[in-house]
Short mmCIF file of C-alpha atoms and ligand atoms in Angstrom, two decimals:
data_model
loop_
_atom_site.label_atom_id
_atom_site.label_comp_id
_atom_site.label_asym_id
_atom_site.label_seq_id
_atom_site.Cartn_x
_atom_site.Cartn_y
_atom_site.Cartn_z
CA UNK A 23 55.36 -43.63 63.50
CA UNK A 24 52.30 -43.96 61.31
CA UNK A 25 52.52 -45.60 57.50
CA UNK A 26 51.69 -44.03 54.44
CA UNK A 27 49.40 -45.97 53.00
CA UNK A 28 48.34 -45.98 48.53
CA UNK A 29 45.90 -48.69 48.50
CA UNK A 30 44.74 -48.25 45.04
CA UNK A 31 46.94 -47.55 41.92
CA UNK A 32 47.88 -48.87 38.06
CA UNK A 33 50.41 -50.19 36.08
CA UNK A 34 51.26 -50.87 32.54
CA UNK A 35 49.23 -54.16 32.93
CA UNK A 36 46.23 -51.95 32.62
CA UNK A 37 45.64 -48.64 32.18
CA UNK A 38 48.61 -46.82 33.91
CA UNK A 39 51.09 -45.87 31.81
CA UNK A 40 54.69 -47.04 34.22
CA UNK A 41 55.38 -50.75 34.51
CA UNK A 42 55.32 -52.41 37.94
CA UNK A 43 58.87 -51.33 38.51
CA UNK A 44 58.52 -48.17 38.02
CA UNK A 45 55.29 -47.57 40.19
CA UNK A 46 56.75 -49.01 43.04
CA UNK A 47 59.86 -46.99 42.22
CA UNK A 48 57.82 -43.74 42.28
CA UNK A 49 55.77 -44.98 45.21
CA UNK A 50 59.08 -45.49 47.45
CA UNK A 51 60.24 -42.05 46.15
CA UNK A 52 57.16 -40.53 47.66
CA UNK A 53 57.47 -41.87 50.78
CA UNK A 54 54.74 -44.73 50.30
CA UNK A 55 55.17 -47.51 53.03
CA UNK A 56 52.12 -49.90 51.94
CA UNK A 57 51.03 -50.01 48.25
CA UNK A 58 48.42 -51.77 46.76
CA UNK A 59 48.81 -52.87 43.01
CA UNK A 60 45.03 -52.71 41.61
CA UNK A 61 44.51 -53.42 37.81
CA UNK A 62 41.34 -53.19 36.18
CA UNK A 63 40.43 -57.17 35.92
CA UNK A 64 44.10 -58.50 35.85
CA UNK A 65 47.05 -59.37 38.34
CA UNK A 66 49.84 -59.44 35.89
CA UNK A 67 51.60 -56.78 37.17
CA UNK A 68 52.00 -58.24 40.59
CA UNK A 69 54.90 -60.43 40.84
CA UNK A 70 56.89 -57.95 39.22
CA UNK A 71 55.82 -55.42 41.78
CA UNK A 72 56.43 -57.22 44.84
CA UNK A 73 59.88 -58.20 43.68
CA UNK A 74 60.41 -54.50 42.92
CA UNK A 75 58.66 -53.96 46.68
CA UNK A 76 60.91 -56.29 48.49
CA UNK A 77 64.55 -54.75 48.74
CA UNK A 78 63.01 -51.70 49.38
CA UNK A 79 61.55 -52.19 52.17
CA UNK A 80 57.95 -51.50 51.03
CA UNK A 81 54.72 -53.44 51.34
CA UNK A 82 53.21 -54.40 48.21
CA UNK A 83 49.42 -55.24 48.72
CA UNK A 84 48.34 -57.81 46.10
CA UNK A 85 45.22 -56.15 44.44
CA UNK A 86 42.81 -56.02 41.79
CA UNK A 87 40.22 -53.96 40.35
CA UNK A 88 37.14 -56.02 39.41
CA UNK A 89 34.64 -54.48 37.03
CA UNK A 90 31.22 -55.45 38.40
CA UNK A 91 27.69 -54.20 36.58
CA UNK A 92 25.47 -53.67 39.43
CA UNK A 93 21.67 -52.21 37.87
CA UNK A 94 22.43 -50.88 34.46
CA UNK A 95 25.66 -49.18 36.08
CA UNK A 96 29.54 -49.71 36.24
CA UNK A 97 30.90 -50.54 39.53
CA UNK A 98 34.58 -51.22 40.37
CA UNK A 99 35.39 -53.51 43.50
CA UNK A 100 38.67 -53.54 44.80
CA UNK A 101 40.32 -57.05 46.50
CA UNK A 102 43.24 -56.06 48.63
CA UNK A 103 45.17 -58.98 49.60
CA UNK A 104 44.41 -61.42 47.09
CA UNK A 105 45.96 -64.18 46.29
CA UNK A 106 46.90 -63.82 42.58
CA UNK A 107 47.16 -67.93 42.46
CA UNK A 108 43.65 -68.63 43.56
CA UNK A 109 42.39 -70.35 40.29
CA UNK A 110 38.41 -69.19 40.89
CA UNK A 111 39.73 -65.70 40.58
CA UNK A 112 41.68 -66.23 37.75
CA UNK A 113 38.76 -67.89 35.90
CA UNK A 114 36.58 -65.47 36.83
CA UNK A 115 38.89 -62.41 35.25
CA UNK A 116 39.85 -64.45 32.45
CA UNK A 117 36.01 -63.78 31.38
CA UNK A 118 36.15 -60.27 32.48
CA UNK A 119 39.28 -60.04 29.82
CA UNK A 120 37.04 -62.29 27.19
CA UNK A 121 34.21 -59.08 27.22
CA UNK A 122 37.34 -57.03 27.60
CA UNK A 123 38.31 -58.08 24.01
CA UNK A 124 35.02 -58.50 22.41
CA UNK A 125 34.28 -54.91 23.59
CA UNK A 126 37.46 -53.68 22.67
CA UNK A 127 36.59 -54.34 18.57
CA UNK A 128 33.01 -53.21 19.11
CA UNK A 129 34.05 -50.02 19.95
CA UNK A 130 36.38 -50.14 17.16
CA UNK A 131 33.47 -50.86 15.25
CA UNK A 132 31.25 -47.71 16.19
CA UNK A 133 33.51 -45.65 15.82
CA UNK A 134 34.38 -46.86 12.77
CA UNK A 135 30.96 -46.54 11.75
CA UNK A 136 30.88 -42.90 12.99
CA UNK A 137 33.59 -42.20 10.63
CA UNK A 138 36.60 -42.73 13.04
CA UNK A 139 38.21 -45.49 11.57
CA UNK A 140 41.42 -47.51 12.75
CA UNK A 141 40.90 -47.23 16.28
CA UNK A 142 40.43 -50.97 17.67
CA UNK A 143 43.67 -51.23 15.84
CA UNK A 144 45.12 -47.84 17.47
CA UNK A 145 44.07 -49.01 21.06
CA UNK A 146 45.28 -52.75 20.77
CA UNK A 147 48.87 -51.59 19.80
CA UNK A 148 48.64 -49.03 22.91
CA UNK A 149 48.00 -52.14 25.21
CA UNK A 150 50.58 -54.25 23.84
CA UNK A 151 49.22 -56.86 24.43
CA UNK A 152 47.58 -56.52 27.36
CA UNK A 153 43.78 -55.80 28.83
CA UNK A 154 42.54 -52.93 26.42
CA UNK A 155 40.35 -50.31 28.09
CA UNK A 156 38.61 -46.93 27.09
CA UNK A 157 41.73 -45.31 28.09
CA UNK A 158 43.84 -46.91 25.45
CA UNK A 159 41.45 -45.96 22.87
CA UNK A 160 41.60 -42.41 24.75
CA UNK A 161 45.27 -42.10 23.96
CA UNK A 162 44.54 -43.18 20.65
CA UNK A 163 42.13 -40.63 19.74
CA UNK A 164 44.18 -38.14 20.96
CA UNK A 165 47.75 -39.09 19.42
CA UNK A 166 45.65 -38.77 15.94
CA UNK A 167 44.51 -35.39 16.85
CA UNK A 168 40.66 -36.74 17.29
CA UNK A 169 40.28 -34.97 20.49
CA UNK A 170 41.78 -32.59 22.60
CA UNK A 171 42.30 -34.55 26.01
CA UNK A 172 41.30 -37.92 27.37
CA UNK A 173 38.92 -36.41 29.46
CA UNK A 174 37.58 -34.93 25.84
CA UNK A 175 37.21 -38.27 24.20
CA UNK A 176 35.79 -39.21 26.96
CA UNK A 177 33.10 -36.76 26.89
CA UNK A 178 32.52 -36.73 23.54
CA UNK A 179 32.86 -40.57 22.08
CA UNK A 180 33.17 -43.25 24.95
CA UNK A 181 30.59 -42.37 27.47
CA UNK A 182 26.52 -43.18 26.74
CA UNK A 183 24.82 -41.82 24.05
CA UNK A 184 28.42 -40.93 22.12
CA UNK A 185 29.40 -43.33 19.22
CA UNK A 186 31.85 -45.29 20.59
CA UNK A 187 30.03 -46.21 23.76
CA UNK A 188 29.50 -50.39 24.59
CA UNK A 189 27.08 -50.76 28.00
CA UNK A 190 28.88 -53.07 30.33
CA UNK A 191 28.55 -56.78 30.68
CA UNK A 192 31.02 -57.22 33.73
CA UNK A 193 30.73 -59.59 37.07
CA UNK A 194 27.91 -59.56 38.78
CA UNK A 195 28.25 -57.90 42.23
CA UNK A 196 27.72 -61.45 44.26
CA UNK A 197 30.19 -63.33 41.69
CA UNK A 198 32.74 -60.54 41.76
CA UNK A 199 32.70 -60.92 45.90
CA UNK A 200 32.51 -64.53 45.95
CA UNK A 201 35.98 -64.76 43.47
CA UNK A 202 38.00 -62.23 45.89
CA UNK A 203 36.66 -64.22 49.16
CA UNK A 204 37.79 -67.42 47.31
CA UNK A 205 41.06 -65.45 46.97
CA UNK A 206 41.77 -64.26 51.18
CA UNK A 207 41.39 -61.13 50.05
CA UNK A 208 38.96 -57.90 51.65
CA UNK A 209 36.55 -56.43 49.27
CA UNK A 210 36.25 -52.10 49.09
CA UNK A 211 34.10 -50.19 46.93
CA UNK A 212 36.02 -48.08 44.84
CA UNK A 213 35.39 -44.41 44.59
CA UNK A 214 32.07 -44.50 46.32
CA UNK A 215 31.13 -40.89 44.91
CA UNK A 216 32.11 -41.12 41.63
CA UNK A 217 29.04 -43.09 40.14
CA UNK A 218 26.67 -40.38 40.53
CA UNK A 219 24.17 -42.46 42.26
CA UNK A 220 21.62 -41.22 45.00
CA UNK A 221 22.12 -41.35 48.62
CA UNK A 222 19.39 -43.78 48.80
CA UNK A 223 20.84 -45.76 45.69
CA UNK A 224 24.63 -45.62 47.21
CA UNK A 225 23.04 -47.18 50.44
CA UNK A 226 21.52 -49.92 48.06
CA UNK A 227 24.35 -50.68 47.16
CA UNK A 228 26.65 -50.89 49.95
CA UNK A 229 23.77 -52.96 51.60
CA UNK A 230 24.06 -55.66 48.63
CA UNK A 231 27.80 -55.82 49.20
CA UNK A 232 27.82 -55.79 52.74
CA UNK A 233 25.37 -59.21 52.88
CA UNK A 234 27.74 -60.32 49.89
CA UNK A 235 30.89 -60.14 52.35
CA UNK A 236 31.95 -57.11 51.31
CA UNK A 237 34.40 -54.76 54.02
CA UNK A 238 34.80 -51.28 53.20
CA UNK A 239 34.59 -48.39 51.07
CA UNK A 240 37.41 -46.06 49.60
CA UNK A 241 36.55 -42.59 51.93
CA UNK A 242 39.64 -41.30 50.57
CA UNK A 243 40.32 -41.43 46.61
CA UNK A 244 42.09 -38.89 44.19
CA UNK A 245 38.68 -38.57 42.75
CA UNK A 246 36.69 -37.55 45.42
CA UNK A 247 36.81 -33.86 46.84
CA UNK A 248 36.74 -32.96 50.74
CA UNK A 249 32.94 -32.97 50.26
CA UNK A 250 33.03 -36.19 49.20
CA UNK A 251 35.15 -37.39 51.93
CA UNK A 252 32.93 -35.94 54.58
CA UNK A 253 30.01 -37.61 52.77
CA UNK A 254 32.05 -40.99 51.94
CA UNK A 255 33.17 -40.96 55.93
CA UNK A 256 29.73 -40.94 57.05
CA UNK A 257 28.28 -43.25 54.89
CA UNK A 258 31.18 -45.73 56.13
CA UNK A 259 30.65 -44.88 59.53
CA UNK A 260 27.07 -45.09 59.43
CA UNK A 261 26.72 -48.69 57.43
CA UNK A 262 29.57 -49.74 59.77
CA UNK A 263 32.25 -50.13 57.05
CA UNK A 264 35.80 -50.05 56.97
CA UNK A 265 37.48 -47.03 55.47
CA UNK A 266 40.15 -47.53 52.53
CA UNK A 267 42.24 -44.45 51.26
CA UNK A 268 43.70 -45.03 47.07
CA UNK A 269 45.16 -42.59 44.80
CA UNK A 270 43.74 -44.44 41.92
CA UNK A 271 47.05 -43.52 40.33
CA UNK A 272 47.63 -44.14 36.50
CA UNK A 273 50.56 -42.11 35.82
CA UNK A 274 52.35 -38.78 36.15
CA UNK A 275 50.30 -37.69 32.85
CA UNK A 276 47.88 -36.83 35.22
CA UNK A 277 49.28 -34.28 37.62
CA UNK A 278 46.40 -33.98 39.84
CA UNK A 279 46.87 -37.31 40.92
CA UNK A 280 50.17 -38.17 43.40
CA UNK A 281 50.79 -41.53 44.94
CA UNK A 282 50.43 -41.25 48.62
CA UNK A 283 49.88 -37.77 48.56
CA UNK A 284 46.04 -38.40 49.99
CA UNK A 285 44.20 -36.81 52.83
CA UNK A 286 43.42 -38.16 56.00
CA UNK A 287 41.15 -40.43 56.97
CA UNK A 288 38.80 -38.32 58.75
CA UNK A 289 38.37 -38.98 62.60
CA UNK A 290 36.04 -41.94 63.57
CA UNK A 291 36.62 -43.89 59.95
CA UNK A 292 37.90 -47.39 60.94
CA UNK A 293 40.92 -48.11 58.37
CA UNK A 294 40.84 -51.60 56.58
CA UNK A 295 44.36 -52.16 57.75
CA UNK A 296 43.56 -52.12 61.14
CA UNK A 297 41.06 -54.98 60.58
CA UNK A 298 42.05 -58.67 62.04
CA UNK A 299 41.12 -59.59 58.75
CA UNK A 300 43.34 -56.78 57.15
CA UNK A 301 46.31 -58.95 54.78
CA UNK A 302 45.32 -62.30 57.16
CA UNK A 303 43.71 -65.06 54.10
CA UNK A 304 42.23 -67.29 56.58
CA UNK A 305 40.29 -65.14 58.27
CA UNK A 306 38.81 -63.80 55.39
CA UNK A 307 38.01 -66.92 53.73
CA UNK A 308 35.96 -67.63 57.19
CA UNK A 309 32.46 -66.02 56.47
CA UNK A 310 31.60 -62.34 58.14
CA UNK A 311 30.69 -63.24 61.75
CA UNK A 312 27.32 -60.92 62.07
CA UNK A 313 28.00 -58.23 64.35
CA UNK A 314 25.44 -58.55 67.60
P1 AMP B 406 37.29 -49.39 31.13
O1 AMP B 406 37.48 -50.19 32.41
O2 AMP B 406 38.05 -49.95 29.99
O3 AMP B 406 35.86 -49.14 30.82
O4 AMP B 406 37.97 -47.98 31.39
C1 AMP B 406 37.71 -47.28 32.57
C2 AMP B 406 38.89 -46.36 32.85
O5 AMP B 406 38.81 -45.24 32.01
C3 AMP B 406 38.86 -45.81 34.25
O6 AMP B 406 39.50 -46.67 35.14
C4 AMP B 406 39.65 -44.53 34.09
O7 AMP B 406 41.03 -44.81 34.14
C5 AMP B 406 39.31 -44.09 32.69
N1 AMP B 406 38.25 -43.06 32.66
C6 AMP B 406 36.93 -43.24 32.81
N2 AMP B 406 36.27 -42.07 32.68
C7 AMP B 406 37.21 -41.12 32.45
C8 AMP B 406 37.19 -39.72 32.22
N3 AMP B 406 36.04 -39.02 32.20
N4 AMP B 406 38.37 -39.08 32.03
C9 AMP B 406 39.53 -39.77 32.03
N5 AMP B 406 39.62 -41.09 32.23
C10 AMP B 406 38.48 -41.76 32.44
MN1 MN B 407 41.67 -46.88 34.89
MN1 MN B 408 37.90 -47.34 38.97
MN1 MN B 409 41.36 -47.52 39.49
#
């Protein structure tokens, strides 16, 4: 019988809004065999998760989200099977969390500046400690009647030219790789066709992060419509990627967005699970043998 695979979602160590328990909770309840933990920049979540995981039955695919600027633009890489130990990866988010924070009170700043005061404050308590990201500021501004939705404040104060907007200063594309090879994990572009690139810019940069090691790209996300599928698909087939499939789950907030309730991978994508390299450390440590 085939698996149901989520191999991209969020907890309360970023973004999401359940704790670790409680995703793989809802992920078992919807029928979920393999789940992938991905936070933006962090991997606190995932002990927690796999012990949750365990009893249950599930697999819990050690993850991460990895904020990477790539030419004036905000890319997200996903490692899937990571080792959350591996000290270069740690280091390397550690400074991801470092712009995380500095960010954080700049946007508090500008928007402070724009006349919306309190809201570094607003977002920090949200994240309890935690990475703070636009979304917790989102939630602020809403809560305090500043906007109407998160995708609102996201329009209309956190996105360029709005007040509360910082450009990126994440990993570099080549660094971001070289921390999840250092971890055994397999690199996948996240939500290919949500960056608004061109087809010719796209195939930049899955060319970049193909030479840098990188595996596959997410065909299937809960952002992408069956348009972008078709396109994603052929763009994996055609640079000779592996396909991923991800919810990008942050919560039941959003009800467009169900764990493991993703289309198929459409016929001739190559899933990332069925990879030698798929969950196997050593063999991605190795580097990519060139295909002949
Ligand atoms: P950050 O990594 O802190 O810059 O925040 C990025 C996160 O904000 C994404 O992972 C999404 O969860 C959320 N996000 C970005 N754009 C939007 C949007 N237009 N509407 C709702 N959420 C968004
Ligand atoms: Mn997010
Ligand atoms: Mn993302
Ligand atoms: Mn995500």
């Amino acid at each position: 019988m085939s698996q149901r695979y989520d191999l991209h979602s969020h907890s309360l160590a970023s973004d999401g809004s359940l704790s670790p328990a409680a995703l793989v909770a809802a992920a078992h309840a919807a029928s979920v065999d393999v789940l992938a933990l991905t936070d933006h920049d962090t991997t606190a979540g995932i002990a927690a998760a796999g012990a949750c995981a365990r009893p249950l039955g599930m697999q819990l695919v050690p993850g991460v989200e990895i904020s990477v600027s790539w030419q004036n633009q905000t890319v997200h890489v996903l490692g899937l099977g990571i080792d959350p130990d591996c000290r270069m990866l740690q280091e390397g988010l550690e400074k991801l969390c470092a712009f995380r924070d500095w960010r954080a009170e700049e946007i508090g700043r500008r928007l402070a500046r724009a006349g919306i005061g309190g809201c570094y404050e607003g977002a920090r308590k949200l994240a309890k400690g935690r990475i703070v990201s636009r979304t917790h500021f989102a939630h602020h501004l809403v809560a305090t009647g500043r906007a109407a939705s998160v995708r609102d404040v996201f329009k209309r104060f956190l996105v360029n030219n709005r007040p509360g907007h910082v450009p990126g200063q994440w990993a570099g594309l080549e660094t971001a790789m070289s921390w999840i090879t250092a971890a055994g994990g397999m690199a996948v572009i996240a939500h290919p066709a949500r960056y608004n690139m061109t087809a010719s810019k796209l195939r930049r940069l899955v060319g970049e992060f193909r030479e840098c090691g990188g595996s596959g790209i997410e065909v299937v996300s809960g952002s992408h419509t069956r348009d972008n599928i078709i396109a994603m698909a052929a763009l994996s087939r055609n640079e000779g990627l592996l396909a991923s499939c991800g919810s990008d789950y942050h919560g039941p907030e959003n009800p467009w967005v169900r764990l493991g309730e993703l289309l198929s991978l459409p016929a001739g994508c190559r899933p990332v699970w069925e990879s030698d390299r798929w969950l196997n450390p050593a063999a991605c440590r190795r580097p990519v043998a060139r295909q002949a």
